[in-house]
PDB file of C-alpha atoms in Angstrom:
ATOM      1  CA  ARG A   5       2.424  -2.765  -8.886  1.00 44.00           C
ATOM      2  CA  CYS A   6      -0.711  -3.201  -7.291  1.00 44.00           C
ATOM      3  CA  ILE A   7      -1.608  -1.252  -4.055  1.00 46.00           C
ATOM      4  CA  HIS A   8      -4.912  -1.907  -2.174  1.00 43.00           C
ATOM      5  CA  VAL A   9      -6.502   0.853  -0.212  1.00 43.00           C
ATOM      6  CA  CYS A  10      -6.820  -1.321   2.832  1.00 43.00           C
ATOM      7  CA  LEU A  11      -2.961  -1.177   3.222  1.00 48.00           C
ATOM      8  CA  PHE A  12      -3.016   2.529   3.933  1.00 53.00           C
ATOM      9  CA  LEU A  13      -2.444   3.260   7.516  1.00 58.00           C
ATOM     10  CA  ASP A  14      -1.257   6.591   8.871  1.00 57.00           C
ATOM     11  CA  ALA A  15       1.921   6.963  10.768  1.00 57.00           C
ATOM     12  CA  TRP A  16       0.131   6.234  13.963  1.00 58.00           C
ATOM     13  CA  GLY A  17      -1.479   2.902  12.497  1.00 59.00           C
ATOM     14  CA  ASN A  18      -4.902   4.345  12.053  1.00 58.00           C
ATOM     15  CA  HIS A  19      -6.822   3.099   9.012  1.00 55.00           C
ATOM     16  CA  LEU A  20      -7.353   5.760   6.329  1.00 57.00           C
ATOM     17  CA  GLU A  21     -10.843   6.016   4.987  1.00 60.00           C
ATOM     18  CA  THR A  22     -10.299   7.997   1.866  1.00 77.00           C
ATOM     19  CA  PRO A  23      -6.705   8.100   0.726  1.00 88.00           C
ATOM     20  CA  LEU A  24      -6.250   9.720  -2.664  1.00 92.00           C
ATOM     21  CA  ILE A  25      -3.227   8.701  -4.697  1.00 94.00           C
ATOM     22  CA  ILE A  26      -1.616  11.812  -6.191  1.00 96.00           C
ATOM     23  CA  ASN A  27       1.637  10.458  -7.794  1.00 96.00           C
ATOM     24  CA  VAL A  28       3.731   7.239  -8.292  1.00 95.00           C
ATOM     25  CA  GLU A  29       7.442   8.126  -8.456  1.00 94.00           C
ATOM     26  CA  ARG A  30       9.985   6.445 -10.734  1.00 90.00           C
ATOM     27  CA  ASN A  31      11.325   4.234  -7.954  1.00 89.00           C
ATOM     28  CA  GLY A  32       7.721   2.984  -7.266  1.00 91.00           C
ATOM     29  CA  ASN A  33       7.079   5.242  -4.221  1.00 93.00           C
ATOM     30  CA  VAL A  34       3.392   6.339  -3.872  1.00 96.00           C
ATOM     31  CA  LEU A  35       2.451   9.861  -2.694  1.00 97.00           C
ATOM     32  CA  TYR A  36      -1.091  10.175  -1.382  1.00 96.00           C
ATOM     33  CA  THR A  37      -3.181  12.523   0.597  1.00 95.00           C
ATOM     34  CA  TRP A  38      -5.855  12.019   3.208  1.00 91.00           C
ATOM     35  CA  LYS A  39      -8.197  14.464   5.182  1.00 89.00           C
ATOM     36  CA  GLY A  40      -7.691  14.511   8.897  1.00 82.00           C
ATOM     37  CA  PRO A  41      -9.616  15.814  11.723  1.00 77.00           C
ATOM     38  CA  GLN A  42     -10.430  19.723  11.802  1.00 80.00           C
ATOM     39  CA  GLU A  43     -10.265  19.781   8.011  1.00 82.00           C
ATOM     40  CA  CYS A  44      -6.542  19.398   7.657  1.00 90.00           C
ATOM     41  CA  THR A  45      -4.898  17.817   4.658  1.00 92.00           C
ATOM     42  CA  ASN A  46      -2.085  15.210   5.184  1.00 92.00           C
ATOM     43  CA  VAL A  47       0.508  14.010   2.610  1.00 94.00           C
ATOM     44  CA  GLY A  48       1.914  10.530   2.947  1.00 94.00           C
ATOM     45  CA  LEU A  49       4.461   8.125   1.340  1.00 95.00           C
ATOM     46  CA  TYR A  50       3.991   4.445   0.767  1.00 94.00           C
ATOM     47  CA  ASP A  51       7.558   2.911  -0.161  1.00 89.00           C
ATOM     48  CA  ASP A  52       8.883  -0.279  -1.493  1.00 81.00           C
ATOM     49  CA  ASP A  53       9.156  -1.671   2.164  1.00 84.00           C
ATOM     50  CA  LYS A  54       5.327  -1.402   2.320  1.00 82.00           C
ATOM     51  CA  LYS A  55       5.614   1.175   4.951  1.00 88.00           C
ATOM     52  CA  ASN A  56       3.636   4.430   5.192  1.00 90.00           C
ATOM     53  CA  GLN A  57       5.277   7.550   6.201  1.00 91.00           C
ATOM     54  CA  HIS A  58       3.578  10.852   7.133  1.00 91.00           C
ATOM     55  CA  LEU A  59       5.288  13.641   5.217  1.00 93.00           C
ATOM     56  CA  TYR A  60       3.519  16.915   5.985  1.00 92.00           C
ATOM     57  CA  THR A  61       0.280  18.255   7.303  1.00 91.00           C
ATOM     58  CA  PHE A  62      -1.608  21.503   6.002  1.00 91.00           C
ATOM     59  CA  GLU A  63      -3.897  22.928   8.717  1.00 89.00           C
ATOM     60  CA  LYS A  64      -6.670  23.528   6.153  1.00 88.00           C
ATOM     61  CA  ASP A  65      -8.524  21.464   3.521  1.00 88.00           C
ATOM     62  CA  LEU A  66      -6.783  21.521   0.196  1.00 90.00           C
ATOM     63  CA  GLN A  67      -7.441  20.238  -3.177  1.00 91.00           C
ATOM     64  CA  VAL A  68      -3.958  18.791  -4.143  1.00 95.00           C
ATOM     65  CA  ILE A  69      -3.333  18.450  -7.897  1.00 95.00           C
ATOM     66  CA  SER A  70       0.265  17.313  -7.936  1.00 96.00           C
ATOM     67  CA  CYS A  71       3.125  16.404  -5.660  1.00 97.00           C
ATOM     68  CA  SER A  72       6.586  14.925  -5.897  1.00 97.00           C
ATOM     69  CA  ILE A  73       9.345  13.940  -3.488  1.00 94.00           C
ATOM     70  CA  ASN A  74      13.116  13.979  -4.224  1.00 90.00           C
ATOM     71  CA  CYS A  75      15.338  10.766  -4.057  1.00 87.00           C
ATOM     72  CA  GLU A  76      16.574  11.609  -0.579  1.00 83.00           C
ATOM     73  CA  LYS A  77      13.042  12.204   0.787  1.00 87.00           C
ATOM     74  CA  THR A  78      14.035  15.633   2.079  1.00 86.00           C
ATOM     75  CA  LEU A  79      12.090  17.916  -0.288  1.00 90.00           C
ATOM     76  CA  LEU A  80       8.364  17.858  -1.120  1.00 93.00           C
ATOM     77  CA  ALA A  81       7.018  19.785  -4.171  1.00 94.00           C
ATOM     78  CA  ILE A  82       3.225  20.264  -4.046  1.00 95.00           C
ATOM     79  CA  SER A  83       0.563  22.157  -6.123  1.00 95.00           C
ATOM     80  CA  PHE A  84      -2.918  22.834  -4.970  1.00 93.00           C
ATOM     81  CA  LEU A  85      -5.883  24.907  -6.130  1.00 89.00           C
ATOM     82  CA  GLN A  86      -6.877  27.833  -4.077  1.00 78.00           C
ATOM     83  CA  THR A  87     -10.554  27.605  -2.738  1.00 66.00           C
ATOM     84  CA  THR A  88     -13.226  30.218  -3.394  1.00 55.00           C
ATOM     85  CA  GLN A  89     -13.251  30.825   0.377  1.00 58.00           C
ATOM     86  CA  GLU A  90      -9.681  32.052   0.250  1.00 53.00           C
ATOM     87  CA  GLU A  91     -10.619  34.259  -2.747  1.00 51.00           C
ATOM     88  CA  LYS A  92     -13.284  35.899  -0.608  1.00 53.00           C
ATOM     89  CA  LYS A  93     -10.680  36.933   2.027  1.00 59.00           C
ATOM     90  CA  PHE A  94      -8.958  39.102  -0.601  1.00 55.00           C
ATOM     91  CA  LEU A  95     -12.080  40.741  -2.041  1.00 56.00           C
ATOM     92  CA  PHE A  96     -10.303  43.423  -4.054  1.00 56.00           C
ATOM     93  CA  GLN A  97      -7.040  41.475  -4.804  1.00 57.00           C
ATOM     94  CA  THR A  98      -6.551  38.914  -7.370  1.00 61.00           C
ATOM     95  CA  VAL A  99      -5.886  35.383  -6.010  1.00 61.00           C
ATOM     96  CA  PRO A 100      -3.937  32.923  -8.121  1.00 70.00           C
ATOM     97  CA  LYS A 101      -5.745  29.788  -9.001  1.00 83.00           C
ATOM     98  CA  CYS A 102      -2.859  27.471  -8.272  1.00 88.00           C
ATOM     99  CA  LEU A 103      -0.108  27.661  -5.501  1.00 89.00           C
ATOM    100  CA  THR A 104       2.979  25.559  -5.921  1.00 91.00           C
ATOM    101  CA  LEU A 105       5.309  25.111  -2.856  1.00 91.00           C
ATOM    102  CA  LEU A 106       8.692  23.487  -2.114  1.00 90.00           C
ATOM    103  CA  ILE A 107       8.726  22.246   1.414  1.00 90.00           C
ATOM    104  CA  GLU A 108      11.846  20.896   3.380  1.00 86.00           C
ATOM    105  CA  ILE A 109      10.373  18.040   5.059  1.00 84.00           C
ATOM    106  CA  HIS A 110      13.420  16.421   6.870  1.00 68.00           C
ATOM    107  CA  PRO A 111      14.115  17.763   9.509  1.00 61.00           C
ATOM    108  CA  LEU A 112      12.924  21.279   8.964  1.00 62.00           C
ATOM    109  CA  ASN A 113       9.580  22.491   7.617  1.00 64.00           C
ATOM    110  CA  ASN A 114      10.681  25.506   5.620  1.00 73.00           C
ATOM    111  CA  VAL A 115       8.250  26.423   2.981  1.00 79.00           C
ATOM    112  CA  LYS A 116       9.134  28.293  -0.169  1.00 80.00           C
ATOM    113  CA  VAL A 117       6.612  29.494  -2.768  1.00 79.00           C
ATOM    114  CA  LEU A 118       7.688  28.398  -6.338  1.00 81.00           C
ATOM    115  CA  LYS A 119       4.582  29.622  -8.324  1.00 81.00           C
ATOM    116  CA  ALA A 120       1.369  31.451  -7.715  1.00 80.00           C
ATOM    117  CA  VAL A 121      -0.409  31.377 -11.000  1.00 83.00           C
ATOM    118  CA  ASP A 122      -3.762  31.172 -12.679  1.00 82.00           C
ATOM    119  CA  SER A 123      -2.980  27.898 -14.526  1.00 85.00           C
ATOM    120  CA  CYS A 124      -2.639  24.379 -12.979  1.00 89.00           C
ATOM    121  CA  ILE A 125       1.012  23.293 -12.435  1.00 91.00           C
ATOM    122  CA  ARG A 126       2.269  19.828 -12.188  1.00 93.00           C
ATOM    123  CA  VAL A 127       5.405  19.088 -10.283  1.00 94.00           C
ATOM    124  CA  GLN A 128       7.967  16.128 -10.788  1.00 95.00           C
ATOM    125  CA  PHE A 129      11.330  15.550  -9.284  1.00 93.00           C
ATOM    126  CA  LEU A 130      13.601  13.878 -11.805  1.00 92.00           C
ATOM    127  CA  TYR A 131      15.295  10.726 -10.563  1.00 88.00           C
ATOM    128  CA  PRO A 132      18.737   9.525 -11.678  1.00 82.00           C
ATOM    129  CA  LEU A 133      18.924   6.415 -13.840  1.00 77.00           C
ATOM    130  CA  THR A 134      21.255   4.595 -11.404  1.00 71.00           C
ATOM    131  CA  ASP A 135      20.711   4.203  -7.687  1.00 62.00           C
ATOM    132  CA  LYS A 136      23.593   6.390  -6.978  1.00 58.00           C
ATOM    133  CA  THR A 137      22.126   9.756  -5.575  1.00 51.00           C
ATOM    134  CA  SER A 138      23.783  12.952  -5.053  1.00 53.00           C
ATOM    135  CA  TRP A 139      23.166  15.009  -1.902  1.00 52.00           C
ATOM    136  CA  SER A 140      24.220  18.150  -3.740  1.00 61.00           C
ATOM    137  CA  ASP A 141      21.280  18.677  -5.997  1.00 77.00           C
ATOM    138  CA  SER A 142      17.763  17.826  -7.105  1.00 85.00           C
ATOM    139  CA  CYS A 143      16.103  18.636 -10.380  1.00 89.00           C
ATOM    140  CA  LEU A 144      12.429  19.578 -10.369  1.00 91.00           C
ATOM    141  CA  LEU A 145      10.214  20.097 -13.372  1.00 92.00           C
ATOM    142  CA  LEU A 146       7.161  22.499 -13.119  1.00 92.00           C
ATOM    143  CA  ILE A 147       4.768  21.705 -15.924  1.00 92.00           C
ATOM    144  CA  SER A 148       1.916  24.057 -16.732  1.00 90.00           C
ATOM    145  CA  GLU A 149      -1.482  23.455 -18.364  1.00 88.00           C
ATOM    146  CA  ASP A 150      -0.510  26.543 -20.549  1.00 85.00           C
ATOM    147  CA  LYS A 151       2.018  24.268 -22.342  1.00 82.00           C
ATOM    148  CA  TYR A 152       5.397  25.240 -20.897  1.00 85.00           C
ATOM    149  CA  ALA A 153       7.732  23.500 -18.418  1.00 89.00           C
ATOM    150  CA  GLU A 154      10.361  24.998 -16.217  1.00 90.00           C
ATOM    151  CA  LYS A 155      13.349  23.217 -14.806  1.00 89.00           C
ATOM    152  CA  LEU A 156      14.488  24.188 -11.318  1.00 88.00           C
ATOM    153  CA  ASP A 157      18.000  22.914 -10.116  1.00 86.00           C
ATOM    154  CA  ILE A 158      17.861  22.905  -6.228  1.00 85.00           C
ATOM    155  CA  LYS A 159      21.271  22.813  -4.536  1.00 80.00           C
ATOM    156  CA  THR A 160      21.273  21.215  -1.117  1.00 74.00           C
ATOM    157  CA  VAL A 161      23.996  20.894   1.519  1.00 72.00           C
ATOM    158  CA  ARG A 162      24.401  18.325   4.226  1.00 70.00           C
ATOM    159  CA  GLU A 163      24.485  19.813   7.755  1.00 69.00           C
ATOM    160  CA  GLY A 164      25.165  16.784  10.069  1.00 68.00           C
ATOM    161  CA  ASP A 165      22.456  14.199   9.623  1.00 64.00           C
ATOM    162  CA  ARG A 166      20.085  16.711   7.767  1.00 62.00           C
ATOM    163  CA  VAL A 167      20.003  18.057   4.257  1.00 61.00           C
ATOM    164  CA  VAL A 168      18.637  21.611   3.538  1.00 63.00           C
ATOM    165  CA  CYS A 169      18.207  23.828   0.648  1.00 66.00           C
ATOM    166  CA  CYS A 170      21.268  25.968  -0.115  1.00 65.00           C
ATOM    167  CA  ASN A 171      19.928  27.892  -3.062  1.00 61.00           C
ATOM    168  CA  PHE A 172      17.966  27.733  -6.377  1.00 55.00           C
ATOM    169  CA  LEU A 173      19.523  27.939  -9.834  1.00 48.00           C
ATOM    170  CA  PRO A 174      17.569  29.942 -12.372  1.00 44.00           C
ATOM    171  CA  PHE A 175      14.676  28.265 -14.106  1.00 47.00           C
ATOM    172  CA  GLY A 176      15.056  27.011 -17.746  1.00 46.00           C
ATOM    173  CA  LEU A 177      11.855  27.621 -19.765  1.00 43.00           C
ATOM    174  CA  PHE A 178      10.818  24.999 -22.345  1.00 42.00           C
ATOM    175  CA  CYS A 179       7.792  25.504 -24.697  1.00 40.00           C
ATOM    176  CA  CYS A 180       5.737  22.430 -25.153  1.00 42.00           C
ATOM    177  CA  GLY A 181       3.333  23.525 -27.797  1.00 41.00           C
TER     178      GLY A 181
END
């Protein structure tokens, strides 16, 4: 699948000068970031219908290293590196190198910290083999540069027309090395 940068427009139809592709999901959806005004970082989705969807905005400039969205497009997992500017704010405290978040993007913007560690973490939602999707759970892998992976089962519930996180089942730890 070939995607041309000139196809990237934000949700308001503005041409994006510097989109950065972060991940291509199993179903072909492309997750990308772009810098907005006032040093904010936006996350967007380019789908099979050749439409762009704005997913989330961070109010600061971030170096995103990994992100993934679940099948239902309700949960966004994202990892980014902490900047030296943030480290200076906490002069006598240790600041983790990488922060990994789980964000409820539709319709709420609840944010849960999954990991705050000194090694880079990659995130990936697992997609089912068939098109049948379950609204009851999502499976997320957290893969560390320290050669381990954790599996997180996220239970969700449907509340009217929205899907929200209910709880997290314990991680399973897998050694990769």
